[in-house]
Amino acid sequence: EQQEKWVPRAVNMEIIGTYAQTELGHGTFLRGLETTATYDPNTEEFVLNSPTLTAYKWWPGGLAHTANHCVVVAQLHSKGVNHGVHPFIVQIRDEDTHMPLPGVKVGEIGPKLSFSTANNGFLGFDNFRVPRDSMLMKNAQVLKDGTYVKSRLSKLTYGTMVFIRVMIVTDMAYYLSVGATIAIRYSAVRHQSKPKENEPEPQILDYVTQQHKLFIALASSHAFRVTGQWLWTTFVRVNKALTSGNADTLPELHAVACCLKAVTTRDAASMVEACRMSCGGHGYMTSSYLPILYGITTAACTYEGENTVLLLQTARSLVKAWQKGSKGKPLSPTEAYLMDKSPVPKWENTLDGIIAGFRRVSAGKVQDCVSKIDKLVKMGTSYEDAWNQTSVRLVAASEAHSRAVILATFRAEVSRAAAALSPPLARVLHQLVHLYTVYWALERVGDLLLYTSIAERDVQELQQQYEDLLQKIRPNTVGLVDAFDLRDEILNSTLGAYDGRVYERLMEEALKSPLNAEPVNQSFHKYLKPFMQGKL
Ligand SMILES: CCCCCCCCCCCCC/C=C/C(=O)SCCNC(=O)CCNC(=O)[C@H](O)C(C)(C)COP(=O)(O)OP(=O)(O)OC[C@H]1O[C@@H](n2cnc3c(N)ncnc32)[C@H](O)[C@@H]1OP(=O)(O)O
Ligand SMILES: Cc1cc2nc3c(=O)[nH]c(=O)nc-3n(C[C@H](O)[C@H](O)[C@H](O)COP(=O)(O)OP(=O)(O)OC[C@H]3O[C@@H](n4cnc5c(N)ncnc54)[C@H](O)[C@@H]3O)c2cc1C
């Protein structure tokens, strides 16, 4: 019924909405949100209030001057009892005049690192009344007399965030394809230095260090696209089960969505930054689009759940899985490897060997965390303090788990798809899987030395494998980014345009600057000249 009322109007854009959950005082800790929605049975309305400055909603995208409705997450009070945070759909502006409604204070939060078009806003309520059916009642309800009907699963309120986290993994694949396209095309056009006096300046793409900076971004885009597809399929399956009242698989989805969102956004932000830096000064131009792209990807490390907080959510699930598995209980498919108690096998420098190695690292780290927490608790430390003192290791265990999931999914999905591909295309995709896997083995070699039987000669061989792969992938690099098929209008980059006219585009963009409208800018007459004449 509520969906019939709101969805059609949202689909045809009569309603422009946003998700108003975060407040000035709380973004992570949702149970600490201060906005209140108090039910008045006499009028069958909720009264919304922002009791403090820190209760003001702060950050919601589009809230400042665009949205006329929003989903407000507030502490629901009825019959004198606080039932915790619940979502409400609330009209905040007049649909004709767009004026804020009486009792609503709304505005722009000011300049940000990037996301300048997101129109993030603030929102405060002063005894603002909304009808009872503003409470989104799919999970919990408040009856006309104020009786609260509990949701069968309180965490279903948090479901929106799981959905967006799932989507963000695929988003990161896209952003990395943009960064890799810009930086690799530029690296094919840019010639610099003279390592061989009697030869012309080479393309910077031929420097192995440049390949090391860029090819991982290219491979990660494919790894995250494939993992994002797997995660979406998992989300659809869990959501279908939830619809029929079965929430058994929701905890696993929450845990894997948290760590994949955290790891893919962190990797995307750092790899886009590497793409920017690999383009030298021109990568620092706004017209290259790389600084804007960095601003967009780094924001994802914060929004939809701050990365550390999400990695700790996954760690919470891994520790619980370890404790469950140690009692012989079955674990979820993504966490079942934690109970592999077989002896550490002889190390193999193969994809399967490395994936198995990362699973050993994750299981080893989880076991170390459980042991440390148990030891601290036995010494009289509270569980909460023991958790906090172990939290650096818990985050590392979560990251290792996430990497194991990405490596295994990337390899399995490409192997599955390869049968339907032409041999040359299958070969190139396998090279990207190989590069991605060996890159991370080398990045985390310390963990592998701690938890597997990898030896020094294996590491040397992996380094050589990696350098050979850079050489093998080089001839196909421009073709691989062209295959992302990103139009110039989408790339929006002087460095990444398909025609490679980098220098002409840089100059064309520069000449558009208003500061180039006249040969002598007014600042000379207003400031420089008086200063030079000692008059300032
Ligand atoms: C077509 C759409 C395309 C979209 C494409 C993507 C677009 C991306 C562009 C986005 C632009 C920016 C938009 C940004 C929006 C936002 O940022 S919205 C706000 C996001 N905010 C958050 O994510 C807040 C993070 N905080 C929390 O989630 C919670 O506070 C917490 C950290 C999980 C802690 O909550 P708490 O109640 O204290 O829980 P715990 O005690 O830690 O755990 C209790 C149990 O609940 C389980 N659980 C927690 N969360 C969930 C969940 N989401 N789903 C399922 N289960 C959950 C948790 O595992 C615990 O379980 P047990 O261990 O069994 O007790
Ligand atoms: C570009 C952008 C768009 C956004 N859009 C929206 C939106 O549309 N709607 C919306 O509701 N919100 C939005 N947000 C807000 C976003 O969801 C929050 O910023 C995010 O949830 C983090 O919360 P916080 O800002 O309170 O950070 P905090 O939680 O205060 O984090 C600060 C530090 O504290 C640490 N920390 C916090 N809790 C713990 C813990 N339990 N254990 C260990 N460390 C901890 C964090 O790791 C972090 O290092 C947006 C934010 C950004 C940047």
XYZ file of C-alpha atoms and ligand atoms in Angstrom:
654
model
C 0.000 0.000 0.000
C 2.763 2.424 0.943
C 4.732 1.366 -2.125
C 1.642 2.062 -4.271
C 1.456 5.537 -2.716
C 5.117 6.548 -3.021
C 6.876 4.491 -5.708
C 4.975 5.714 -8.835
C 5.455 9.348 -7.765
C 9.153 8.752 -7.196
C 9.557 6.935 -10.533
C 7.986 9.819 -12.448
C 10.070 12.342 -10.527
C 7.219 14.115 -8.737
C 9.170 13.117 -5.647
C 12.895 13.923 -5.561
C 14.258 12.149 -2.525
C 17.356 11.487 -0.482
C 18.371 9.230 2.387
C 18.638 11.313 5.573
C 20.286 9.084 8.160
C 23.633 10.641 9.130
C 23.591 13.474 11.641
C 26.192 16.068 12.658
C 26.880 13.987 15.761
C 26.551 10.447 14.389
C 27.229 8.728 11.094
C 28.553 5.338 12.115
C 26.701 4.608 15.329
C 23.107 4.395 14.162
C 21.678 3.482 17.557
C 23.023 6.862 18.721
C 21.015 8.936 16.229
C 19.163 11.752 18.008
C 16.338 12.776 15.648
C 13.056 11.667 17.304
C 9.719 10.603 15.851
C 7.146 10.570 18.666
C 3.730 9.052 17.955
C 0.623 11.107 18.887
C -2.356 8.700 18.991
C -4.791 11.620 19.305
C -3.976 12.858 15.836
C -2.449 9.609 14.487
C 0.698 11.535 13.587
C 4.423 11.348 14.301
C 6.079 14.510 15.639
C 9.632 14.864 14.256
C 12.175 16.797 16.281
C 15.892 17.620 16.213
C 16.443 18.085 19.969
C 20.084 19.219 19.629
C 22.415 20.715 17.017
C 24.124 17.313 16.713
C 20.711 15.828 15.851
C 20.623 17.799 12.590
C 20.826 15.542 9.581
C 24.130 16.343 7.804
C 25.504 14.976 4.502
C 22.486 13.521 2.633
C 23.059 14.002 -1.063
C 20.631 16.339 -2.815
C 19.174 17.444 0.521
C 20.254 21.088 0.353
C 18.165 22.472 -2.534
C 17.115 19.528 -4.706
C 15.077 17.005 -2.714
C 11.455 17.727 -1.774
C 11.115 14.460 0.175
C 13.512 12.278 2.132
C 13.697 9.040 4.036
C 14.457 10.172 7.579
C 15.948 7.668 10.024
C 14.765 8.566 13.552
C 14.349 7.114 17.044
C 10.728 5.949 17.176
C 8.912 6.768 20.455
C 5.434 5.444 21.153
C 3.542 5.168 24.448
C 6.649 6.448 26.248
C 8.925 3.709 24.889
C 11.890 4.254 22.525
C 11.784 1.431 19.960
C 15.032 2.399 18.224
C 15.779 3.780 14.761
C 13.182 3.430 12.022
C 12.754 4.950 8.552
C 10.097 7.562 7.710
C 9.299 9.092 4.330
C 8.887 12.828 4.867
C 7.969 15.724 2.567
C 10.298 18.636 3.405
C 9.517 21.172 0.648
C 6.291 22.464 -0.964
C 5.866 20.590 -4.256
C 4.867 23.777 -6.128
C 6.969 26.542 -4.581
C 9.816 24.253 -3.367
C 9.806 26.340 -0.165
C 10.836 24.412 2.981
C 7.694 23.465 4.927
C 7.047 25.123 8.312
C 9.072 23.338 11.006
C 11.747 22.268 8.520
C 15.214 23.890 8.476
C 17.229 22.822 5.424
C 20.329 24.059 3.606
C 23.739 23.427 2.001
C 26.645 22.108 4.115
C 29.360 23.926 2.125
C 32.376 23.071 -0.083
C 33.817 19.542 0.037
C 36.937 17.758 -1.291
C 34.944 16.715 -4.383
C 31.379 15.538 -5.150
C 30.659 19.239 -5.691
C 27.482 18.440 -7.620
C 26.052 16.230 -4.842
C 24.244 19.170 -3.138
C 24.791 17.613 0.289
C 22.637 19.300 2.886
C 21.590 19.693 6.497
C 18.065 19.199 7.885
C 16.486 19.996 11.236
C 12.917 19.509 12.505
C 10.989 21.646 14.974
C 7.841 19.775 16.081
C 7.198 18.784 12.487
C 4.078 16.615 12.186
C 3.720 13.801 9.616
C 0.844 11.299 9.173
C 1.201 7.796 10.668
C 1.677 6.249 7.222
C 4.946 8.204 6.857
C 6.573 5.428 8.876
C 7.844 2.864 6.374
C 6.083 -0.197 7.790
C 7.472 -3.109 5.721
C 9.337 -4.479 8.744
C 7.909 -2.903 11.942
C 4.580 -1.116 12.410
C 2.840 1.368 14.769
C -0.927 0.790 14.972
C -3.425 3.660 15.218
C -3.513 3.428 19.001
C 0.289 3.580 19.149
C 0.901 -0.110 19.664
C 4.356 -1.007 18.310
C 4.616 -4.209 16.284
C 8.240 -5.426 16.264
C 10.007 -6.439 13.044
C 10.821 -10.131 12.771
C 14.474 -9.034 12.270
C 15.549 -5.648 13.643
C 18.493 -5.403 11.239
C 16.202 -5.359 8.211
C 16.104 -1.599 8.836
C 19.730 -1.584 7.778
C 18.898 -3.361 4.517
C 19.248 -0.271 2.303
C 22.897 -0.025 3.252
C 23.614 -3.619 2.275
C 22.100 -2.968 -1.152
C 24.199 0.155 -1.801
C 27.387 -1.525 -0.488
C 26.780 -4.341 -2.969
C 26.376 -1.796 -5.786
C 29.487 0.152 -4.763
C 31.772 -2.802 -5.640
C 30.619 -2.565 -9.264
C 30.890 1.215 -9.093
C 34.555 0.866 -8.183
C 35.118 -1.378 -11.218
C 33.722 1.409 -13.386
C 35.769 4.192 -11.759
C 38.952 2.126 -12.157
C 38.162 1.556 -15.843
C 37.940 5.353 -16.252
C 41.218 5.996 -14.420
C 43.047 3.223 -16.258
C 41.760 4.399 -19.654
C 42.886 7.983 -19.058
C 46.311 7.100 -17.639
C 47.151 4.311 -20.099
C 46.095 6.274 -23.171
C 48.089 9.265 -21.928
C 51.085 6.976 -21.273
C 50.921 5.805 -24.893
C 50.936 9.407 -26.159
C 53.478 10.906 -23.759
C 57.161 10.547 -24.744
C 59.773 11.467 -22.133
C 63.523 11.144 -21.468
C 66.328 9.535 -23.513
C 67.511 6.280 -21.947
C 69.199 5.536 -25.319
C 70.972 8.582 -26.743
C 70.676 7.410 -30.338
C 66.932 6.679 -30.128
C 63.893 9.001 -29.877
C 62.216 9.614 -26.468
C 60.168 6.471 -25.701
C 56.478 6.252 -24.758
C 56.327 6.393 -20.948
C 54.150 3.272 -21.192
C 57.374 1.399 -21.994
C 58.841 2.174 -18.572
C 58.260 -0.933 -16.436
C 57.674 1.264 -13.402
C 54.799 2.928 -15.312
C 53.380 -0.497 -16.133
C 53.667 -1.465 -12.445
C 51.658 1.633 -11.493
C 48.910 1.179 -14.073
C 48.297 -2.451 -15.009
C 47.012 -3.342 -11.532
C 44.292 -0.681 -11.937
C 43.288 -2.279 -15.236
C 43.256 -5.797 -13.732
C 41.420 -4.601 -10.598
C 38.649 -3.098 -12.717
C 37.945 -6.545 -14.148
C 38.381 -8.262 -10.768
C 35.860 -5.902 -9.132
C 33.392 -6.131 -12.011
C 33.383 -9.910 -11.759
C 33.230 -9.872 -7.954
C 30.477 -7.235 -8.091
C 28.427 -9.486 -10.350
C 28.890 -12.435 -7.977
C 27.940 -10.242 -4.992
C 24.838 -8.962 -6.785
C 23.716 -12.526 -7.546
C 24.236 -13.360 -3.873
C 22.232 -10.269 -2.838
C 19.319 -11.252 -5.114
C 19.304 -14.768 -3.656
C 19.389 -13.523 -0.039
C 16.736 -10.904 -0.731
C 14.463 -13.563 -2.241
C 14.877 -15.689 0.882
C 14.152 -12.655 3.082
C 10.926 -12.038 1.175
C 9.791 -15.519 2.148
C 10.771 -14.818 5.767
C 14.096 -16.696 5.793
C 16.907 -14.481 7.121
C 19.482 -17.263 7.585
C 21.807 -16.036 4.819
C 21.594 -12.300 5.644
C 24.504 -12.296 8.158
C 26.890 -13.783 5.554
C 25.775 -11.240 2.942
C 26.234 -8.385 5.414
C 29.727 -9.598 6.331
C 30.959 -10.112 2.768
C 29.358 -6.878 1.521
C 31.101 -4.940 4.290
C 34.638 -6.158 3.575
C 34.268 -6.059 -0.223
C 32.929 -2.492 -0.084
C 35.813 -1.476 2.163
C 38.600 -3.187 0.189
C 37.382 -2.244 -3.295
C 36.877 1.420 -2.387
C 40.256 1.657 -0.659
C 41.980 -0.018 -3.632
C 40.085 2.132 -6.153
C 40.985 5.379 -4.380
C 44.673 4.477 -4.078
C 44.897 3.169 -7.651
C 43.140 6.230 -9.102
C 45.625 8.359 -7.162
C 48.414 6.255 -8.713
C 46.885 6.875 -12.167
C 46.907 10.611 -11.426
C 50.518 10.632 -10.269
C 51.612 8.516 -13.254
C 50.513 11.361 -15.547
C 52.909 13.873 -14.002
C 51.862 17.528 -13.919
C 49.097 17.062 -16.459
C 47.506 14.470 -14.139
C 47.088 17.298 -11.628
C 44.996 19.317 -14.094
C 41.273 19.288 -13.400
C 40.847 18.944 -17.167
C 42.491 15.501 -16.934
C 39.497 14.446 -14.777
C 41.810 12.403 -12.540
C 41.619 14.743 -9.482
C 37.806 14.691 -9.694
C 37.853 10.907 -10.074
C 40.044 10.640 -6.985
C 37.595 12.804 -5.033
C 34.742 10.528 -6.055
C 36.506 7.264 -5.205
C 37.974 8.422 -1.885
C 34.505 9.538 -0.766
C 33.370 5.938 -1.149
C 35.823 4.941 1.588
C 33.630 6.969 3.947
C 30.059 6.940 2.731
C 27.766 3.937 3.034
C 29.754 2.821 6.055
C 33.231 4.025 6.985
C 35.733 1.402 5.821
C 37.328 0.529 9.169
C 33.920 0.161 10.778
C 32.791 -2.157 7.999
C 35.978 -4.257 8.152
C 35.323 -4.665 11.883
C 31.793 -5.806 11.094
C 33.253 -8.547 8.906
C 35.801 -9.350 11.625
C 32.894 -9.767 14.056
C 31.439 -12.356 11.693
C 34.808 -14.125 11.188
C 35.413 -14.396 14.957
C 31.895 -15.745 15.472
C 32.453 -18.208 12.622
C 35.721 -19.395 14.193
C 33.994 -19.921 17.543
C 31.082 -21.716 15.822
C 33.368 -23.882 13.696
C 35.467 -24.809 16.725
C 32.310 -26.359 18.199
C 31.846 -28.407 15.029
C 28.955 -26.330 13.698
C 28.692 -25.735 9.907
C 29.898 -22.383 8.520
C 28.629 -20.248 5.634
C 30.172 -21.003 2.199
C 32.391 -17.899 2.181
C 33.732 -18.653 5.667
C 33.922 -22.477 5.555
C 37.688 -22.433 4.723
C 38.326 -21.099 8.236
C 37.926 -24.640 9.552
C 40.509 -26.193 7.199
C 42.696 -27.868 9.830
C 44.835 -29.815 7.309
C 48.628 -29.387 7.611
C 50.046 -26.364 5.772
C 50.789 -27.768 2.268
C 54.032 -27.304 0.297
C 53.838 -23.856 -1.323
C 53.003 -23.733 -5.036
C 53.599 -20.654 -7.170
C 50.289 -21.214 -8.974
C 46.987 -19.323 -8.892
C 45.395 -22.061 -6.784
C 48.464 -22.105 -4.540
C 48.287 -18.356 -3.938
C 44.507 -18.371 -3.357
C 44.933 -21.214 -0.856
C 47.732 -19.170 0.710
C 45.469 -16.168 1.253
C 42.884 -18.410 2.881
C 45.594 -19.704 5.220
C 46.572 -16.106 6.022
C 42.987 -15.129 6.798
C 42.339 -18.220 8.930
C 45.653 -17.732 10.722
C 44.895 -14.094 11.465
C 41.403 -14.909 12.728
C 42.834 -17.615 14.975
C 45.444 -15.166 16.328
C 42.686 -12.614 17.041
C 40.547 -15.159 18.870
C 43.560 -16.301 20.917
C 44.507 -12.726 21.845
C 40.947 -11.820 22.827
C 40.576 -15.033 24.866
C 43.910 -14.396 26.599
C 42.979 -10.807 27.487
C 39.550 -11.836 28.784
C 41.110 -14.595 30.908
C 43.398 -11.902 32.375
C 40.286 -9.954 33.435
C 39.953 -7.522 30.496
C 36.367 -6.882 29.396
C 35.434 -8.400 26.022
C 34.863 -4.902 24.594
C 38.339 -3.735 25.668
C 39.925 -6.980 24.453
C 38.174 -6.438 21.101
C 39.495 -2.878 20.873
C 43.059 -3.915 21.774
C 42.899 -6.572 19.019
C 41.178 -4.356 16.450
C 44.245 -3.621 14.285
C 44.664 -7.377 13.788
C 40.925 -7.820 13.273
C 40.965 -5.297 10.416
C 43.928 -7.122 8.835
C 42.090 -10.456 9.114
C 39.079 -8.921 7.394
C 41.219 -7.568 4.576
C 42.873 -10.968 4.062
C 39.434 -12.599 3.962
C 38.221 -10.078 1.441
C 41.303 -10.573 -0.761
C 40.802 -14.348 -0.678
C 37.185 -13.879 -1.808
C 38.166 -11.532 -4.670
C 41.055 -13.732 -5.867
C 38.952 -16.899 -5.855
C 35.953 -15.246 -7.526
C 38.045 -13.521 -10.216
C 39.837 -16.749 -11.080
C 36.720 -18.930 -11.051
C 34.567 -16.528 -13.096
C 37.236 -15.909 -15.777
C 37.968 -19.650 -16.034
C 34.244 -20.314 -16.414
C 33.787 -17.590 -19.045
C 36.997 -18.422 -20.947
C 35.497 -21.501 -22.591
C 33.155 -19.237 -24.578
C 35.867 -16.745 -25.567
C 38.313 -16.708 -28.472
C 41.698 -18.170 -27.409
C 43.522 -14.805 -27.725
C 40.904 -13.031 -25.558
C 40.890 -15.863 -23.018
C 44.679 -15.685 -22.877
C 44.684 -11.930 -22.166
C 42.034 -12.235 -19.446
C 43.976 -15.085 -17.824
C 47.050 -12.834 -17.883
C 45.051 -10.171 -15.976
C 43.923 -12.758 -13.404
C 47.522 -13.943 -13.081
C 48.850 -10.384 -12.731
C 46.227 -9.480 -10.103
C 46.960 -12.630 -8.076
C 50.758 -12.360 -8.175
C 50.610 -8.591 -7.474
C 48.761 -9.186 -4.209
C 50.951 -12.139 -3.254
C 53.956 -9.807 -3.516
C 52.126 -6.991 -1.710
C 51.293 -9.333 1.205
C 54.435 -11.496 1.113
C 55.000 -10.900 4.836
C 51.677 -12.516 5.694
C 52.394 -15.436 3.355
C 55.790 -15.976 5.015
C 54.048 -16.035 8.409
C 51.165 -18.363 7.636
C 52.246 -20.533 4.665
C 55.299 -22.535 3.604
C 56.361 -20.027 0.936
C 60.171 -19.767 0.761
C 62.580 -17.092 -0.436
C 63.113 -18.803 -3.796
C 59.323 -18.869 -4.307
C 59.179 -15.110 -3.703
C 62.009 -14.490 -6.174
C 60.178 -16.597 -8.735
C 56.925 -14.692 -8.134
C 58.722 -11.380 -8.677
C 60.036 -12.710 -12.000
C 56.559 -14.033 -12.930
C 55.173 -10.553 -12.228
C 57.730 -8.764 -14.400
C 57.194 -11.258 -17.225
C 53.445 -10.608 -17.028
C 53.949 -6.842 -17.331
C 55.879 -7.513 -20.542
C 53.215 -9.897 -21.894
C 50.341 -7.487 -21.161
C 52.088 -4.365 -22.561
C 51.244 -4.992 -26.266
C 47.508 -5.305 -25.465
C 47.246 -2.473 -22.934
C 45.731 0.226 -25.151
C 43.398 -2.340 -26.708
C 42.309 -3.438 -23.237
C 41.315 0.085 -22.170
C 39.711 0.801 -25.549
C 37.622 -2.310 -24.828
C 36.011 -0.484 -21.885
C 34.462 1.547 -24.708
C 34.188 4.772 -22.671
C 33.120 7.703 -24.864
C 35.142 10.950 -24.702
C 32.078 12.734 -23.313
C 32.037 10.256 -20.417
C 35.795 10.294 -19.834
C 35.689 14.085 -19.816
C 39.486 14.112 -19.968
C 42.062 16.101 -21.953
C 44.513 13.216 -21.364
C 42.249 10.276 -22.119
C 40.443 11.336 -25.301
C 40.365 8.669 -27.992
C 42.188 10.827 -30.595
C 45.235 11.293 -28.369
C 45.413 15.071 -29.157
C 46.529 15.695 -25.550
C 48.536 18.891 -25.965
C 45.976 20.553 -28.236
C 43.171 19.676 -25.770
C 45.156 20.938 -22.778
C 45.690 24.272 -24.531
C 42.064 24.444 -25.746
C 40.858 23.951 -22.153
C 43.364 26.486 -20.781
C 42.191 29.152 -23.211
C 38.633 28.711 -21.920
C 39.719 30.103 -18.543
C 38.049 33.472 -17.804
C 41.467 34.633 -16.603
C 42.606 34.492 -20.228
C 39.783 36.756 -21.425
C 42.134 39.800 -21.551
C 45.958 40.106 -21.720
C 46.159 42.213 -18.526
C 43.947 41.032 -15.724
C 42.227 43.610 -13.526
C 44.253 42.302 -10.551
C 47.279 44.168 -11.977
C 45.567 47.553 -11.749
C 43.862 46.812 -8.378
C 46.745 45.168 -6.513
C 50.048 44.624 -8.335
C 50.578 48.121 -9.718
C 49.703 49.932 -6.410
C 51.918 47.442 -4.569
C 54.820 47.944 -6.993
C 54.382 51.725 -6.521
C 54.431 51.308 -2.715
C 50.839 52.392 -2.382
C 49.554 49.137 -0.706
C 20.202 1.844 -8.584
C 21.092 2.317 -7.424
C 22.536 2.304 -7.814
C 23.427 2.691 -6.647
C 24.877 2.647 -7.064
C 25.771 3.018 -5.936
C 25.768 4.509 -5.792
C 26.706 4.993 -4.757
C 26.615 6.490 -4.649
C 26.330 6.845 -3.231
C 26.515 8.319 -2.941
C 26.681 8.532 -1.459
C 25.479 8.035 -0.690
C 25.841 7.775 0.743
C 24.898 7.392 1.604
C 25.257 7.083 2.987
O 26.387 7.204 3.420
S 23.944 6.518 3.880
C 24.577 6.334 5.491
C 25.498 5.143 5.602
N 25.756 4.881 6.970
C 26.202 3.703 7.417
O 26.535 2.801 6.677
C 26.254 3.568 8.911
C 27.204 2.474 9.330
N 26.840 1.967 10.644
C 26.139 0.781 10.762
O 25.781 0.118 9.809
C 25.853 0.307 12.174
O 25.882 1.399 13.060
C 26.914 -0.739 12.638
C 28.323 -0.234 12.412
C 26.661 -2.006 11.885
C 26.752 -0.969 14.114
O 25.396 -1.101 14.339
P 24.907 -1.809 15.690
O 23.431 -1.815 15.767
O 25.659 -1.202 16.808
O 25.318 -3.248 15.326
P 26.322 -4.231 16.028
O 26.057 -4.245 17.500
O 27.708 -3.962 15.567
O 25.790 -5.561 15.376
C 24.456 -5.980 15.668
C 24.126 -7.123 14.746
O 23.519 -6.594 13.565
C 24.175 -7.100 12.427
N 24.116 -6.078 11.383
C 24.601 -4.824 11.445
N 24.361 -4.183 10.299
C 23.698 -5.042 9.496
C 23.170 -4.958 8.168
N 23.306 -3.835 7.423
N 22.536 -6.047 7.665
C 22.431 -7.171 8.403
N 22.911 -7.336 9.682
C 23.533 -6.266 10.199
C 25.584 -7.358 12.873
O 26.206 -8.302 12.010
C 25.341 -7.923 14.255
O 24.943 -9.232 14.136
P 25.367 -10.248 15.296
O 26.878 -10.314 15.236
O 24.682 -11.518 14.909
O 24.863 -9.640 16.592
C 30.407 12.244 -0.091
C 29.535 11.746 1.024
C 28.186 11.513 0.801
C 27.360 11.080 1.833
N 26.030 10.894 1.585
C 25.216 10.527 2.608
C 23.816 10.360 2.394
O 23.327 10.541 1.281
N 23.031 10.017 3.448
C 23.545 9.804 4.698
O 22.791 9.491 5.619
N 24.886 9.943 4.942
C 25.712 10.294 3.926
N 27.064 10.433 4.160
C 27.578 10.289 5.516
C 28.328 8.996 5.695
O 27.450 7.913 5.690
C 29.092 9.054 7.026
O 30.063 10.063 6.912
C 29.749 7.709 7.317
O 28.769 6.773 7.692
C 30.828 7.798 8.402
O 30.271 8.288 9.596
P 30.946 9.566 10.303
O 31.125 10.614 9.302
O 30.164 9.847 11.533
O 32.400 9.058 10.720
P 32.835 8.488 12.162
O 32.105 7.235 12.443
O 32.806 9.585 13.151
O 34.344 8.074 11.776
C 35.463 8.830 12.206
C 36.550 7.849 12.606
O 36.090 7.091 13.733
C 36.345 5.722 13.527
N 35.344 4.892 14.215
C 34.034 5.170 14.384
N 33.413 4.154 15.016
C 34.360 3.213 15.254
C 34.354 1.922 15.847
N 33.232 1.389 16.371
N 35.527 1.216 15.878
C 36.662 1.741 15.347
N 36.736 2.975 14.773
C 35.595 3.682 14.726
C 36.222 5.543 12.018
O 36.930 4.363 11.584
C 36.868 6.824 11.498
O 38.263 6.628 11.389
C 27.909 10.870 3.128
C 29.265 11.096 3.367
C 30.083 11.524 2.319
C 31.541 11.773 2.591
